[in-house]
CSV table of C-alpha atoms and ligand atoms in Angstrom, one decimal:
chain,number,residue,atom,x,y,z
A,1,UNK,CA,-14.4,25.1,1.0
A,2,UNK,CA,-12.8,21.7,1.4
A,3,UNK,CA,-10.0,20.7,-0.9
A,4,UNK,CA,-11.1,17.8,-3.2
A,5,UNK,CA,-8.7,14.8,-3.4
A,6,UNK,CA,-9.0,12.1,-6.1
A,7,UNK,CA,-8.2,8.7,-4.8
A,8,UNK,CA,-7.7,6.0,-7.5
A,9,UNK,CA,-8.1,2.5,-6.1
A,10,UNK,CA,-9.9,4.0,-3.2
A,11,UNK,CA,-12.1,1.0,-2.5
A,12,UNK,CA,-9.0,-1.2,-2.1
A,13,UNK,CA,-7.2,-2.1,1.1
A,14,UNK,CA,-4.8,0.9,1.5
A,15,UNK,CA,-7.1,3.2,-0.5
A,16,UNK,CA,-10.1,2.7,1.8
A,17,UNK,CA,-8.1,3.3,4.9
A,18,UNK,CA,-6.6,6.4,3.4
A,19,UNK,CA,-10.0,7.7,2.3
A,20,UNK,CA,-11.1,7.5,5.9
A,21,UNK,CA,-8.1,9.5,7.1
A,22,UNK,CA,-8.5,12.1,4.4
A,23,UNK,CA,-12.2,12.6,5.3
A,24,UNK,CA,-11.3,12.8,9.0
A,25,UNK,CA,-8.6,15.4,8.2
A,26,UNK,CA,-11.2,17.6,6.5
A,27,UNK,CA,-10.8,16.7,2.8
A,28,UNK,CA,-13.5,15.9,0.2
A,29,UNK,CA,-12.8,12.6,-1.6
A,30,UNK,CA,-13.8,11.2,-4.9
A,31,UNK,CA,-12.8,7.6,-5.5
A,32,UNK,CA,-12.1,6.1,-8.9
A,33,UNK,CA,-12.0,2.3,-9.0
A,34,UNK,CA,-12.8,-0.4,-11.5
A,35,UNK,CA,-13.6,-2.8,-8.6
A,36,UNK,CA,-11.3,-5.5,-10.1
A,37,UNK,CA,-9.9,-6.4,-6.7
A,38,UNK,CA,-12.3,-4.7,-4.3
A,39,UNK,CA,-16.0,-4.3,-3.4
A,40,UNK,CA,-18.1,-1.1,-3.5
A,41,UNK,CA,-19.6,-2.2,-0.1
A,42,UNK,CA,-16.5,-0.8,1.5
A,43,UNK,CA,-18.2,2.6,1.1
A,44,UNK,CA,-20.7,1.5,3.8
A,45,UNK,CA,-17.7,1.0,6.1
A,46,UNK,CA,-16.2,4.3,5.2
A,47,UNK,CA,-19.5,6.0,5.8
A,48,UNK,CA,-20.0,4.2,9.1
A,49,UNK,CA,-16.6,5.4,10.4
A,50,UNK,CA,-16.6,9.0,9.1
A,51,UNK,CA,-20.3,9.8,8.5
A,52,UNK,CA,-19.5,10.7,4.9
A,53,UNK,CA,-20.0,8.6,1.8
A,54,UNK,CA,-17.5,9.6,-0.8
A,55,UNK,CA,-18.4,9.6,-4.4
A,56,UNK,CA,-17.3,6.5,-6.4
A,57,UNK,CA,-16.7,6.5,-10.2
A,58,UNK,CA,-16.4,3.0,-11.5
A,59,UNK,CA,-14.0,3.0,-14.3
A,60,UNK,CA,-10.5,1.9,-15.4
A,61,UNK,CA,-7.9,4.6,-14.7
A,62,UNK,CA,-6.0,3.6,-17.9
A,63,UNK,CA,-9.1,4.8,-19.9
A,64,UNK,CA,-8.1,8.3,-20.8
A,65,UNK,CA,-11.5,9.5,-22.0
A,66,UNK,CA,-13.3,8.1,-18.9
A,67,UNK,CA,-10.7,9.6,-16.5
A,68,UNK,CA,-10.9,12.9,-18.3
A,69,UNK,CA,-14.7,12.9,-17.8
A,70,UNK,CA,-14.0,12.6,-14.0
A,71,UNK,CA,-11.7,15.6,-14.0
A,72,UNK,CA,-14.3,17.6,-16.0
A,73,UNK,CA,-17.1,16.5,-13.7
A,74,UNK,CA,-15.3,17.3,-10.4
A,75,UNK,CA,-13.6,20.5,-11.8
A,76,UNK,CA,-11.5,21.4,-8.8
A,77,UNK,CA,-9.5,18.3,-8.0
A,78,UNK,CA,-6.5,19.6,-6.1
A,79,UNK,CA,-4.4,16.5,-5.6
A,80,UNK,CA,-4.6,12.8,-6.5
A,81,UNK,CA,-3.4,9.7,-4.7
A,82,UNK,CA,-2.8,7.0,-7.2
A,83,UNK,CA,-3.3,3.5,-5.6
A,84,UNK,CA,-5.0,1.8,-8.5
A,85,UNK,CA,-2.8,-1.0,-9.6
A,86,UNK,CA,-2.6,-4.8,-9.9
A,87,UNK,CA,-0.4,-6.2,-7.1
A,88,UNK,CA,-0.2,-10.0,-7.2
A,89,UNK,CA,3.4,-10.8,-7.7
A,90,UNK,CA,2.7,-14.4,-9.0
A,91,UNK,CA,0.0,-13.3,-11.4
A,92,UNK,CA,2.3,-10.6,-12.8
A,93,UNK,CA,4.7,-13.4,-13.9
A,94,UNK,CA,1.9,-15.2,-15.7
A,95,UNK,CA,0.3,-12.1,-17.2
A,96,UNK,CA,3.0,-9.4,-17.6
A,97,UNK,CA,1.3,-7.4,-20.3
A,98,UNK,CA,-1.8,-7.1,-18.1
A,99,UNK,CA,0.4,-5.6,-15.3
A,100,UNK,CA,2.3,-3.3,-17.6
A,101,UNK,CA,-1.0,-2.1,-19.2
A,102,UNK,CA,-2.8,-1.6,-15.9
A,103,UNK,CA,0.0,-0.2,-13.8
A,104,UNK,CA,1.8,1.9,-16.4
A,105,UNK,CA,-1.2,2.8,-18.5
A,106,UNK,CA,-3.1,4.2,-15.5
A,107,UNK,CA,-0.1,6.1,-14.4
A,108,UNK,CA,0.5,7.8,-17.7
A,109,UNK,CA,-3.2,8.7,-18.0
A,110,UNK,CA,-3.1,10.2,-14.5
A,111,UNK,CA,0.1,12.2,-15.1
A,112,UNK,CA,-1.3,13.5,-18.4
A,113,UNK,CA,-4.6,14.7,-16.8
A,114,UNK,CA,-2.9,16.1,-13.7
A,115,UNK,CA,-1.1,18.6,-16.0
A,116,UNK,CA,-4.1,19.2,-18.2
A,117,UNK,CA,-6.3,20.1,-15.2
A,118,UNK,CA,-3.5,22.0,-13.3
A,119,UNK,CA,-3.7,19.8,-10.2
A,120,UNK,CA,-1.2,20.6,-7.6
A,121,UNK,CA,0.0,17.4,-6.1
A,122,UNK,CA,0.4,13.7,-6.9
A,123,UNK,CA,1.0,10.9,-4.4
A,124,UNK,CA,2.2,7.6,-5.8
A,125,UNK,CA,2.1,4.1,-4.2
A,126,UNK,CA,5.5,2.5,-4.6
A,127,UNK,CA,7.0,-0.4,-2.8
A,128,UNK,CA,10.2,-1.5,-1.0
A,129,UNK,CA,10.3,-4.1,-3.7
A,130,UNK,CA,12.4,-1.6,-5.7
A,131,UNK,CA,15.3,-2.3,-3.3
A,132,UNK,CA,15.3,-6.0,-3.9
A,133,UNK,CA,17.6,-7.6,-1.3
A,134,UNK,CA,19.4,-4.5,0.0
A,135,UNK,CA,23.1,-4.7,0.7
A,136,UNK,CA,22.7,-2.5,3.8
A,137,UNK,CA,20.0,-2.8,6.4
A,138,UNK,CA,18.0,-0.8,7.4
A,139,UNK,CA,17.5,0.4,3.9
A,140,UNK,CA,17.2,4.1,3.2
A,141,UNK,CA,15.9,6.0,0.1
A,142,UNK,CA,19.4,6.3,-1.4
A,143,UNK,CA,20.0,2.6,-1.6
A,144,UNK,CA,20.4,1.4,-5.2
A,145,UNK,CA,17.4,0.1,-7.1
A,146,UNK,CA,18.0,-3.6,-7.8
A,147,UNK,CA,16.8,-5.5,-10.9
A,148,UNK,CA,13.1,-6.4,-10.4
A,149,UNK,CA,12.3,-10.0,-9.8
A,150,UNK,CA,8.7,-9.8,-11.1
A,151,UNK,CA,6.8,-7.8,-13.7
A,152,UNK,CA,4.9,-6.3,-10.7
A,153,UNK,CA,8.1,-5.1,-9.1
A,154,UNK,CA,9.2,-3.8,-12.5
A,155,UNK,CA,6.1,-1.7,-12.9
A,156,UNK,CA,6.9,0.1,-9.7
A,157,UNK,CA,10.5,0.8,-10.8
A,158,UNK,CA,9.4,2.0,-14.2
A,159,UNK,CA,6.6,4.0,-12.7
A,160,UNK,CA,9.1,5.9,-10.5
A,161,UNK,CA,11.2,6.6,-13.6
A,162,UNK,CA,8.2,7.8,-15.6
A,163,UNK,CA,7.3,10.2,-12.7
A,164,UNK,CA,10.9,11.5,-12.6
A,165,UNK,CA,11.1,12.0,-16.4
A,166,UNK,CA,7.8,13.8,-16.4
A,167,UNK,CA,8.9,16.1,-13.6
A,168,UNK,CA,12.2,16.7,-15.3
A,169,UNK,CA,10.2,17.8,-18.5
A,170,UNK,CA,8.5,20.4,-16.4
A,171,UNK,CA,5.3,18.9,-15.2
A,172,UNK,CA,3.1,21.5,-13.5
A,173,UNK,CA,2.7,19.6,-10.3
A,174,UNK,CA,4.9,18.0,-7.6
A,175,UNK,CA,4.9,14.3,-6.6
A,176,UNK,CA,5.5,12.4,-3.4
A,177,UNK,CA,6.5,8.8,-4.0
A,178,UNK,CA,5.8,6.6,-1.0
A,179,UNK,CA,7.7,3.3,-0.8
A,180,UNK,CA,5.6,1.0,1.4
A,181,UNK,CA,7.1,-1.9,3.4
A,182,UNK,CA,4.6,-4.5,4.4
A,183,UNK,CA,1.2,-2.9,5.2
A,184,UNK,CA,-0.9,-5.0,7.5
A,185,UNK,CA,-3.8,-4.8,10.0
A,186,UNK,CA,-7.2,-3.1,9.8
A,187,UNK,CA,-9.0,0.0,11.0
A,188,UNK,CA,-9.4,-0.4,14.8
A,189,UNK,CA,-13.2,-0.2,14.4
A,190,UNK,CA,-13.0,-3.5,12.5
A,191,UNK,CA,-15.4,-1.9,10.0
A,192,UNK,CA,-12.9,-1.9,7.1
A,193,UNK,CA,-9.8,-4.1,6.5
A,194,UNK,CA,-8.1,-6.2,3.9
A,195,UNK,CA,-10.5,-8.3,1.7
A,196,UNK,CA,-8.4,-10.8,-0.2
A,197,UNK,CA,-10.2,-12.6,-3.0
A,198,UNK,CA,-9.7,-16.3,-2.9
A,199,UNK,CA,-6.7,-17.9,-1.3
A,200,UNK,CA,-4.6,-15.1,0.3
A,201,UNK,CA,-1.0,-14.7,-1.0
A,202,UNK,CA,0.2,-12.4,1.7
A,203,UNK,CA,1.2,-13.6,5.2
A,204,UNK,CA,-1.3,-11.8,7.5
A,205,UNK,CA,-4.6,-12.7,5.8
A,206,UNK,CA,-3.3,-16.2,5.6
A,207,UNK,CA,-2.5,-16.2,9.4
A,208,UNK,CA,-5.9,-14.8,10.4
A,209,UNK,CA,-7.8,-17.2,8.1
A,210,UNK,CA,-5.9,-20.1,9.5
A,211,UNK,CA,-6.6,-18.8,13.0
A,212,UNK,CA,-10.3,-18.6,12.1
A,213,UNK,CA,-10.3,-22.2,10.8
A,214,UNK,CA,-10.9,-21.2,7.1
A,215,UNK,CA,-7.5,-22.6,6.1
A,216,UNK,CA,-6.2,-25.8,7.8
A,217,UNK,CA,-2.7,-24.6,8.2
A,218,UNK,CA,-0.2,-21.9,7.4
A,219,UNK,CA,2.8,-22.8,5.3
A,220,UNK,CA,6.0,-21.0,6.5
A,221,UNK,CA,8.1,-20.5,3.4
A,222,UNK,CA,11.5,-21.5,4.6
A,223,UNK,CA,13.5,-21.7,7.9
A,224,UNK,CA,16.9,-21.9,6.3
A,225,UNK,CA,17.5,-18.2,5.6
A,226,UNK,CA,20.4,-16.4,7.1
A,227,UNK,CA,18.3,-14.8,9.8
A,228,UNK,CA,18.3,-15.4,13.6
A,229,UNK,CA,15.4,-18.0,13.4
A,230,UNK,CA,15.9,-18.9,9.8
A,231,UNK,CA,12.6,-17.4,8.5
A,232,UNK,CA,12.3,-14.3,6.4
A,233,UNK,CA,12.2,-10.8,7.9
A,234,UNK,CA,10.0,-7.9,6.9
A,235,UNK,CA,9.0,-4.5,8.2
A,236,UNK,CA,5.2,-4.8,8.9
A,237,UNK,CA,3.6,-1.4,9.0
A,238,UNK,CA,0.1,-0.6,10.3
A,239,UNK,CA,-2.3,0.3,7.5
A,240,UNK,CA,-3.8,3.2,9.4
A,241,UNK,CA,-0.4,4.7,10.2
A,242,UNK,CA,0.4,4.2,6.5
A,243,UNK,CA,-2.9,5.9,5.5
A,244,UNK,CA,-2.0,8.9,7.7
A,245,UNK,CA,1.3,9.4,5.8
A,246,UNK,CA,-0.8,10.0,2.7
A,247,UNK,CA,-2.7,12.7,4.3
A,248,UNK,CA,0.5,14.4,5.4
A,249,UNK,CA,1.9,14.0,1.9
A,250,UNK,CA,-1.2,15.6,0.4
A,251,UNK,CA,-1.0,18.5,2.8
A,252,UNK,CA,2.7,18.9,2.1
A,253,UNK,CA,2.0,19.2,-1.6
A,254,UNK,CA,-0.9,21.5,-1.3
A,255,UNK,CA,1.0,23.8,1.0
A,256,UNK,CA,4.0,23.6,-1.3
A,257,UNK,CA,6.4,22.5,1.4
A,258,UNK,CA,8.1,20.0,-0.8
A,259,UNK,CA,11.8,20.6,-1.3
A,260,UNK,CA,12.0,18.9,-4.7
A,261,UNK,CA,9.6,18.2,-7.6
A,262,UNK,CA,9.7,14.5,-6.7
A,263,UNK,CA,10.3,13.4,-3.2
A,264,UNK,CA,10.6,9.8,-2.1
A,265,UNK,CA,9.9,8.4,1.4
A,266,UNK,CA,10.2,5.0,2.9
A,267,UNK,CA,7.1,4.1,5.0
A,268,UNK,CA,8.1,1.5,7.5
A,269,UNK,CA,8.5,1.1,11.2
A,270,UNK,CA,12.3,0.6,11.2
A,271,UNK,CA,11.9,-2.8,12.8
A,272,UNK,CA,12.1,-6.2,11.1
A,273,UNK,CA,10.1,-9.2,12.3
A,274,UNK,CA,10.5,-12.7,11.1
A,275,UNK,CA,7.6,-14.9,10.0
A,276,UNK,CA,8.0,-17.0,13.2
A,277,UNK,CA,7.9,-13.9,15.3
A,278,UNK,CA,4.7,-12.8,13.6
A,279,UNK,CA,3.1,-16.1,14.4
A,280,UNK,CA,4.2,-15.8,18.0
A,281,UNK,CA,2.8,-12.3,18.4
A,282,UNK,CA,-0.4,-13.4,16.6
A,283,UNK,CA,-0.9,-16.3,19.0
A,284,UNK,CA,-0.3,-14.1,22.0
A,285,UNK,CA,-2.8,-11.3,21.1
A,286,UNK,CA,-5.5,-13.6,19.7
A,287,UNK,CA,-5.2,-16.4,22.2
A,288,UNK,CA,-5.4,-18.8,19.3
A,289,UNK,CA,-2.8,-21.6,18.6
A,290,UNK,CA,-1.8,-21.4,15.0
A,291,UNK,CA,-1.4,-24.6,13.0
A,292,UNK,CA,1.7,-24.1,10.9
A,293,UNK,CA,4.3,-26.1,9.0
A,294,UNK,CA,7.7,-25.2,7.7
A,295,UNK,CA,7.8,-25.8,4.0
A,296,UNK,CA,10.3,-24.9,1.3
A,297,UNK,CA,11.2,-21.4,0.3
A,298,UNK,CA,8.8,-19.4,-2.0
A,299,UNK,CA,10.4,-18.5,-5.3
A,300,UNK,CA,11.3,-14.8,-5.5
A,301,UNK,CA,11.2,-14.1,-1.8
A,302,UNK,CA,13.7,-11.6,-0.4
A,303,UNK,CA,15.5,-12.9,2.7
A,304,UNK,CA,15.3,-9.8,4.9
A,305,UNK,CA,14.3,-6.2,4.5
A,306,UNK,CA,13.4,-3.4,6.9
A,307,UNK,CA,13.2,0.3,6.5
A,308,UNK,CA,15.3,3.2,7.7
A,309,UNK,CA,12.3,5.6,8.1
A,310,UNK,CA,14.3,8.6,9.4
A,311,UNK,CA,13.8,10.6,6.3
A,312,UNK,CA,10.0,10.2,6.6
A,313,UNK,CA,10.2,10.9,10.3
A,314,UNK,CA,12.3,14.0,10.0
A,315,UNK,CA,11.2,15.6,6.7
A,316,UNK,CA,7.7,14.3,6.1
A,317,UNK,CA,7.0,14.6,9.9
A,318,UNK,CA,5.4,11.1,10.0
A,319,UNK,CA,6.1,8.2,12.3
A,320,UNK,CA,4.7,4.7,12.6
A,321,UNK,CA,2.8,4.7,15.9
A,322,UNK,CA,0.9,1.5,16.4
A,323,UNK,CA,2.6,-1.6,18.0
A,324,UNK,CA,2.7,-4.8,16.0
A,325,UNK,CA,0.6,-6.3,18.9
A,326,UNK,CA,-2.2,-3.8,18.3
A,327,UNK,CA,-1.9,-4.2,14.6
A,328,UNK,CA,-2.2,-7.9,14.6
A,329,UNK,CA,-5.1,-7.6,17.0
A,330,UNK,CA,-6.8,-5.3,14.6
A,331,UNK,CA,-6.3,-7.8,11.8
A,332,UNK,CA,-7.7,-10.6,14.0
A,333,UNK,CA,-10.8,-8.5,15.0
A,334,UNK,CA,-11.4,-7.8,11.3
A,335,UNK,CA,-11.1,-11.5,10.5
A,336,UNK,CA,-13.6,-12.3,13.2
A,337,UNK,CA,-16.0,-9.8,11.9
A,338,UNK,CA,-15.7,-11.3,8.4
A,339,UNK,CA,-16.3,-14.7,9.9
A,340,UNK,CA,-19.4,-13.4,11.5
A,341,UNK,CA,-18.1,-13.7,15.1
B,401,UD1,C1,5.0,-9.0,-1.5
B,401,UD1,C2,5.8,-8.2,-2.6
B,401,UD1,C3,5.6,-6.8,-2.4
B,401,UD1,C4,4.2,-6.4,-2.5
B,401,UD1,C5,3.5,-7.2,-1.4
B,401,UD1,C6,2.0,-6.9,-1.3
B,401,UD1,C7,7.8,-9.4,-3.2
B,401,UD1,C8,9.3,-9.6,-3.0
B,401,UD1,N1,7.2,-8.5,-2.4
B,401,UD1,O1,5.6,-8.7,-0.3
B,401,UD1,O2,6.3,-6.1,-3.4
B,401,UD1,O3,4.0,-5.0,-2.3
B,401,UD1,O4,3.7,-8.6,-1.5
B,401,UD1,O5,1.3,-7.5,-2.3
B,401,UD1,O6,7.2,-10.1,-4.0
B,401,UD1,N2,4.9,-16.0,3.9
B,401,UD1,C9,4.7,-17.3,4.5
B,401,UD1,N3,3.6,-18.0,4.2
B,401,UD1,C10,2.5,-17.5,3.5
B,401,UD1,C11,2.7,-16.2,3.0
B,401,UD1,C12,3.8,-15.5,3.2
B,401,UD1,O7,5.7,-17.8,5.1
B,401,UD1,O8,1.5,-18.2,3.3
B,401,UD1,C13,6.1,-15.3,4.2
B,401,UD1,C14,6.8,-14.9,2.9
B,401,UD1,O9,7.7,-15.9,2.5
B,401,UD1,C15,7.5,-13.6,3.4
B,401,UD1,C16,6.5,-13.0,4.4
B,401,UD1,O10,5.7,-14.1,4.8
B,401,UD1,O11,8.7,-13.9,4.0
B,401,UD1,C17,5.7,-11.9,3.9
B,401,UD1,O12,5.1,-12.3,2.7
B,401,UD1,P1,4.0,-11.4,1.9
B,401,UD1,O13,2.9,-11.0,2.9
B,401,UD1,O14,3.5,-12.2,0.7
B,401,UD1,O15,4.7,-10.1,1.5
B,401,UD1,P2,6.1,-9.9,0.7
B,401,UD1,O16,6.4,-11.1,-0.1
B,401,UD1,O17,7.1,-9.4,1.6
């Protein structure tokens, strides 16, 4: 019998790609999502790629009774991957309570039910945002946690603390915390990808929408940073590579290979690219000239951050594989599909 994995936020960007990889690795998946920032149509895409349509329960993960009913209905959930969270940095500044409620309420509900139903493993989506602007680059997992700049970032820091405190108190399951750098790109089939609602806040969907003529121009937020070309540097990680790390984490937890109750891994490529370098690569792989303008800095932006992924490479046994060229091409193909090309 296949092991059943609960994926909260499974219709979202990273959740949907991870669901595909879980199914392809031989797991059964049940998704819980309130569709607040996603569309149930993604199930068609998942089914097209894998031949399997995972069950979807539409509810809010912070709702204890509703979540409990899912654990009762599916009985033998072995592990959970908890993606469900609000993630817009700017919105979190405007609506902090919404962010604390959604992101921490859902986490507490999940941790409670994991113990009640004796599940074996929990995988949590965290972010490199916990490092703020690191003093040393590339940044490894032992780098100090810096004060959060936004309520969103704070929810990730507090969530990690809640997980640690709960483990310390003797939780019956183990956890893998994955700190993502900047996930980008789409499934190579171009059947699933990122679906930003409204005007994208993140760089890559803005780049591809500008390339497709949906946006007149891309604003580059600052060229006066202390970096080689003056624009900010990030570690852009392919979303399918990222999804595969979750499958490895689940396997590790189910096989009890983890060395501690809570393990933390950076998920990045180990390479930093500037905004201008990203534009350059995008133009090269798409053959489209991008209309962009250098504007002022965006408030709250970190100057530069990229991962030291050695711990994930050596201990988790995961490595980013896809080149940034192939990743940006996948994002472009997905955009063209969305634009009906
Ligand atoms: C942000 C969050 C991160 C979160 C992620 C996904 C911070 C510090 N980080 O990452 O925690 O997990 O979003 O939601 O808030 N850029 C432009 N023009 C644009 C858009 C972006 O120049 O139109 C630049 C930004 O200044 C930045 C880079 O592109 O240097 C990447 O930006 P973005 O994709 O928004 O990701 P982060 O801000 O790194």
